[in-house]
Coordinates of C-alpha atoms in Angstrom, one line a residue:
M275 CA 113.0 143.9 101.1
A276 CA 113.7 142.3 97.7
L277 CA 112.3 145.3 95.9
R278 CA 114.4 147.8 97.9
R279 CA 117.6 145.8 97.1
L280 CA 116.9 146.1 93.4
E281 CA 116.3 149.8 93.3
P282 CA 120.0 150.7 92.6
A283 CA 119.9 148.3 89.7
M284 CA 117.0 150.2 88.2
E285 CA 118.8 153.5 88.0
G286 CA 118.9 154.9 84.5
Y287 CA 115.5 153.5 83.6
D288 CA 112.5 155.8 83.0
Q289 CA 109.6 155.7 85.5
H290 CA 107.4 153.5 83.1
T291 CA 110.1 150.8 82.8
K292 CA 110.8 150.9 86.6
K293 CA 107.1 150.4 87.2
S294 CA 106.9 147.5 84.8
L295 CA 110.0 145.8 86.4
T296 CA 108.5 146.3 89.8
L297 CA 105.3 144.6 88.8
I298 CA 107.1 141.6 87.3
L299 CA 109.2 141.2 90.4
T300 CA 106.1 141.4 92.6
A301 CA 104.5 138.7 90.6
L302 CA 107.5 136.4 90.9
L303 CA 107.6 136.9 94.6
L304 CA 103.9 135.9 94.8
I305 CA 104.5 132.8 92.8
S306 CA 107.1 131.6 95.3
T307 CA 104.9 132.0 98.3
P308 CA 102.8 129.1 99.8
E309 CA 100.1 129.6 97.2
N310 CA 102.1 128.1 94.3
V311 CA 99.7 127.2 91.5
D312 CA 101.1 123.6 91.2
G313 CA 99.8 122.8 94.7
R314 CA 103.4 122.5 96.0
P315 CA 103.8 125.4 98.5
H316 CA 107.2 126.8 99.3
M317 CA 108.5 128.4 102.5
R318 CA 111.5 130.6 103.1
D319 CA 114.1 127.8 103.2
G320 CA 113.3 127.2 99.6
K321 CA 112.3 123.6 100.1
S322 CA 109.1 122.3 98.6
W323 CA 106.0 121.8 100.8
R324 CA 102.7 120.3 99.8
K325 CA 99.1 120.8 101.0
A326 CA 97.1 118.3 102.9
H327 CA 94.7 118.1 105.9
A328 CA 95.2 116.6 109.4
T329 CA 92.9 115.1 112.0
F330 CA 93.8 113.0 115.1
Y331 CA 93.1 109.7 116.8
G332 CA 94.2 107.5 119.6
G333 CA 93.3 109.5 122.7
A334 CA 95.3 111.9 124.8
D335 CA 97.8 109.2 125.7
A336 CA 98.0 107.8 122.2
S337 CA 97.1 104.4 123.5
G338 CA 94.8 103.9 120.5
T339 CA 97.7 104.3 118.1
M340 CA 99.6 101.2 119.2
G341 CA 99.8 98.4 116.7
G342 CA 98.7 99.5 113.3
A343 CA 99.1 98.6 109.7
C344 CA 102.9 98.9 109.7
G345 CA 103.3 96.1 112.2
Y346 CA 105.4 98.1 114.7
G347 CA 103.3 97.0 117.7
N348 CA 104.1 98.9 120.9
L349 CA 105.4 102.2 119.4
H350 CA 107.3 103.0 122.6
S351 CA 109.4 99.9 122.5
T352 CA 109.9 100.0 118.8
G353 CA 111.3 103.5 118.8
Y354 CA 108.5 105.7 117.5
G355 CA 106.8 107.0 120.7
L356 CA 103.9 109.5 120.4
D357 CA 105.0 111.5 117.4
T358 CA 103.3 109.3 114.8
T359 CA 100.7 109.4 112.1
A360 CA 98.4 107.2 110.0
L361 CA 98.4 108.0 106.3
S362 CA 95.6 108.1 103.7
T363 CA 95.7 105.8 100.7
A364 CA 97.3 108.5 98.6
L365 CA 100.3 108.6 100.9
F366 CA 100.5 105.1 102.4
N367 CA 101.4 103.3 99.1
N368 CA 100.3 99.9 100.3
G369 CA 102.6 100.0 103.3
A370 CA 105.7 101.1 101.4
K371 CA 105.7 104.5 103.2
C372 CA 105.8 102.9 106.7
G373 CA 108.6 104.5 108.6
A374 CA 108.8 107.6 106.5
C375 CA 109.1 110.9 108.4
F376 CA 107.2 114.1 107.7
A377 CA 107.4 117.7 108.8
I378 CA 103.9 119.1 109.3
Q379 CA 102.7 122.6 109.9
C380 CA 99.2 123.9 110.5
Y381 CA 98.3 126.2 107.5
R382 CA 96.0 129.2 107.4
S383 CA 93.4 128.2 110.0
K384 CA 92.2 130.1 113.0
Y385 CA 92.9 127.0 115.0
C386 CA 96.7 127.0 114.2
L387 CA 98.8 127.5 117.3
P388 CA 100.6 130.8 117.6
G389 CA 103.8 130.8 115.7
T390 CA 102.6 127.9 113.5
P391 CA 105.1 125.4 115.0
I392 CA 106.4 122.5 112.9
I393 CA 106.4 118.9 114.1
T394 CA 108.0 115.8 112.8
V395 CA 106.1 112.5 112.8
T396 CA 106.7 109.0 111.6
A397 CA 104.2 107.0 109.5
T398 CA 103.1 103.9 111.5
N399 CA 99.6 103.2 110.4
F400 CA 97.0 103.4 107.6
C401 CA 93.9 105.6 107.6
P402 CA 91.4 103.6 105.5
P403 CA 88.9 105.2 103.1
N404 CA 85.7 106.0 104.9
R405 CA 82.4 107.9 104.6
Q406 CA 81.2 111.0 106.5
G407 CA 77.9 110.9 108.4
D408 CA 76.1 112.4 105.4
G409 CA 77.5 109.7 103.1
T410 CA 80.1 111.9 101.4
P411 CA 83.7 110.6 101.0
G412 CA 85.9 110.9 104.2
W413 CA 89.2 112.7 104.5
C414 CA 91.2 109.5 103.9
N415 CA 89.6 108.6 100.6
P416 CA 91.7 108.8 97.4
P417 CA 93.0 111.1 96.1
L418 CA 93.1 113.1 99.2
R419 CA 96.5 113.6 101.1
H420 CA 95.6 113.2 104.7
F421 CA 97.4 112.7 108.1
D422 CA 95.6 111.1 111.0
L423 CA 98.0 112.2 113.7
A424 CA 98.3 110.8 117.2
Q425 CA 96.5 113.3 119.4
P426 CA 99.6 114.4 121.3
S427 CA 101.1 115.4 117.9
F428 CA 98.0 117.2 116.6
V429 CA 97.8 119.5 119.7
K430 CA 101.4 120.6 119.1
V431 CA 100.3 122.4 115.9
A432 CA 96.5 123.1 116.3
K433 CA 93.9 123.5 119.0
Y434 CA 92.1 120.3 120.0
R435 CA 88.6 121.7 119.3
A436 CA 89.5 122.2 115.6
G437 CA 89.1 118.5 114.8
I438 CA 90.6 119.0 111.3
V439 CA 93.0 121.6 109.9
P440 CA 94.7 122.3 106.6
V441 CA 98.4 121.6 106.8
L442 CA 101.6 121.9 104.8
F443 CA 103.9 118.8 104.8
R444 CA 107.2 117.5 103.4
R445 CA 109.4 114.5 103.7
V446 CA 112.4 114.9 106.2
P447 CA 115.1 112.6 107.4
C448 CA 114.2 110.3 110.3
Q449 CA 116.1 110.9 113.5
K450 CA 116.3 107.7 115.5
K451 CA 118.3 106.6 118.6
G452 CA 120.6 103.6 118.2
G453 CA 120.7 101.4 115.2
V454 CA 118.2 99.7 112.9
R455 CA 116.3 97.0 114.9
F456 CA 115.3 93.5 113.8
T457 CA 112.6 91.6 115.7
L458 CA 112.6 87.9 114.8
N459 CA 109.3 86.1 114.6
G460 CA 107.9 82.9 113.1
N461 CA 109.1 79.4 113.3
K462 CA 111.9 77.1 112.0
Y463 CA 110.5 77.1 108.5
F464 CA 109.1 80.6 108.3
N465 CA 111.1 83.7 109.4
L466 CA 109.2 86.9 109.8
V467 CA 111.5 89.9 110.5
L468 CA 110.1 93.3 111.7
V469 CA 112.5 96.0 110.6
H470 CA 112.1 99.2 112.7
N471 CA 113.8 102.2 114.1
V472 CA 115.1 103.1 110.7
G473 CA 116.9 106.4 110.3
G474 CA 117.6 108.4 107.2
K475 CA 114.8 108.1 104.6
G476 CA 113.0 105.8 107.0
D477 CA 110.9 103.8 104.6
V478 CA 112.4 100.4 103.5
R479 CA 112.4 99.4 99.9
S480 CA 114.1 96.0 100.3
V481 CA 115.7 93.7 102.9
D482 CA 118.3 90.9 102.3
I483 CA 119.3 88.3 104.9
K484 CA 122.4 86.2 105.2
G485 CA 123.1 83.3 107.5
S486 CA 126.7 82.5 108.7
D487 CA 126.9 79.8 106.1
T488 CA 124.6 81.1 103.3
E489 CA 124.8 83.7 100.6
W490 CA 122.7 86.9 100.6
M491 CA 119.0 86.2 100.0
P492 CA 116.2 88.7 99.3
M493 CA 113.3 88.8 101.7
K494 CA 109.7 89.4 100.6
R495 CA 107.5 92.1 102.2
N496 CA 104.8 90.3 104.1
W497 CA 102.9 93.3 105.4
G498 CA 103.9 96.7 106.7
M499 CA 107.5 96.5 107.7
N500 CA 107.5 92.7 108.2
W501 CA 109.8 90.8 105.8
Q502 CA 109.7 87.0 105.3
T503 CA 111.8 84.1 104.2
H504 CA 111.2 80.4 104.3
T505 CA 114.8 79.4 104.5
V506 CA 115.8 77.6 107.7
M507 CA 118.0 80.1 109.6
V508 CA 117.9 78.6 113.1
G509 CA 121.4 78.2 114.6
K510 CA 123.0 80.7 112.2
A511 CA 124.4 84.1 112.9
L512 CA 122.1 86.5 110.9
S513 CA 123.2 89.5 108.9
F514 CA 120.8 92.0 107.2
R515 CA 121.1 94.4 104.3
V516 CA 118.5 97.1 104.4
T517 CA 117.8 99.5 101.5
T518 CA 115.6 102.6 101.9
S519 CA 113.5 104.3 99.2
D520 CA 116.3 106.6 98.2
G521 CA 118.5 103.6 97.3
V522 CA 120.8 103.9 100.3
T523 CA 121.9 100.6 101.8
V524 CA 123.2 99.8 105.3
T525 CA 124.6 96.4 106.1
S526 CA 124.5 94.9 109.6
M527 CA 126.8 92.0 109.8
D528 CA 126.2 89.3 112.4
A529 CA 123.4 91.4 114.0
A530 CA 122.0 88.3 115.6
P531 CA 124.2 85.6 117.1
P532 CA 123.8 81.9 116.3
Q533 CA 121.9 81.3 119.5
W534 CA 119.1 83.8 118.7
R535 CA 115.5 82.9 119.6
F536 CA 112.2 83.9 118.1
G537 CA 110.7 86.9 119.7
Q538 CA 114.0 88.6 120.3
T539 CA 115.1 91.9 118.9
F540 CA 118.6 92.8 117.8
E541 CA 120.2 96.0 116.8
G542 CA 122.4 96.7 113.7
A543 CA 124.0 99.7 111.9
Q544 CA 122.2 102.9 111.3
F545 CA 121.6 105.2 108.3
N546 CA 123.0 108.7 108.1
M547 CA 120.3 110.8 109.6
N548 CA 121.3 114.2 108.1

């Protein structure tokens, strides 16, 4: 198609020149296909995709995916459901990528489903380095980029019997229902806040907390998406300032009322999800 559109522009050139221009254009077209030499495949929409592999875990009902290294617990109640993935070390970034969303497509395998559908999953767990039965490094070992998908997600892109398939992936905005949620745990002298259901970029870079009679205070990542402070906040209305990895900040003023209790979850503002 691209070659035919350029034929009028080649009028006036001799056959040798036309042949040379055609060969150059063909080479450029090949470079822009999913076999780009830098390991970053591209598709028709022009957005960059990268290569990885994917397996699955958790069973047909994904019950084995609940909990996990991001601290989300029951993935249904925290807003993530069945479309989730564990990330290998190369992608997990010590928990900093918890909540990030990825588009994934099976790539050049006989086990890819017809039409090579694209799914969107959220990172909720860590796939630790492991060893194969013969002692060779497993798929989640550095520096491999690997997605251990919840089984219901895997079978949307590939046949169950495949076990493992090559995939293309890229980061995409997270589409969530409602606002960012804050689950309050701990005790009077130790506040542990789980931040979840984050739209937009999805992965949280920093969290600040403010009581009704305090200034803004930075929280420290404890593990996954659990953020801590040792300041006594009991009896105060709580506001949160959440910043995602792209530097965008959303502030939720008075998200929790003064009478909040440990174990409760409150909802705040949400990021732009476009």
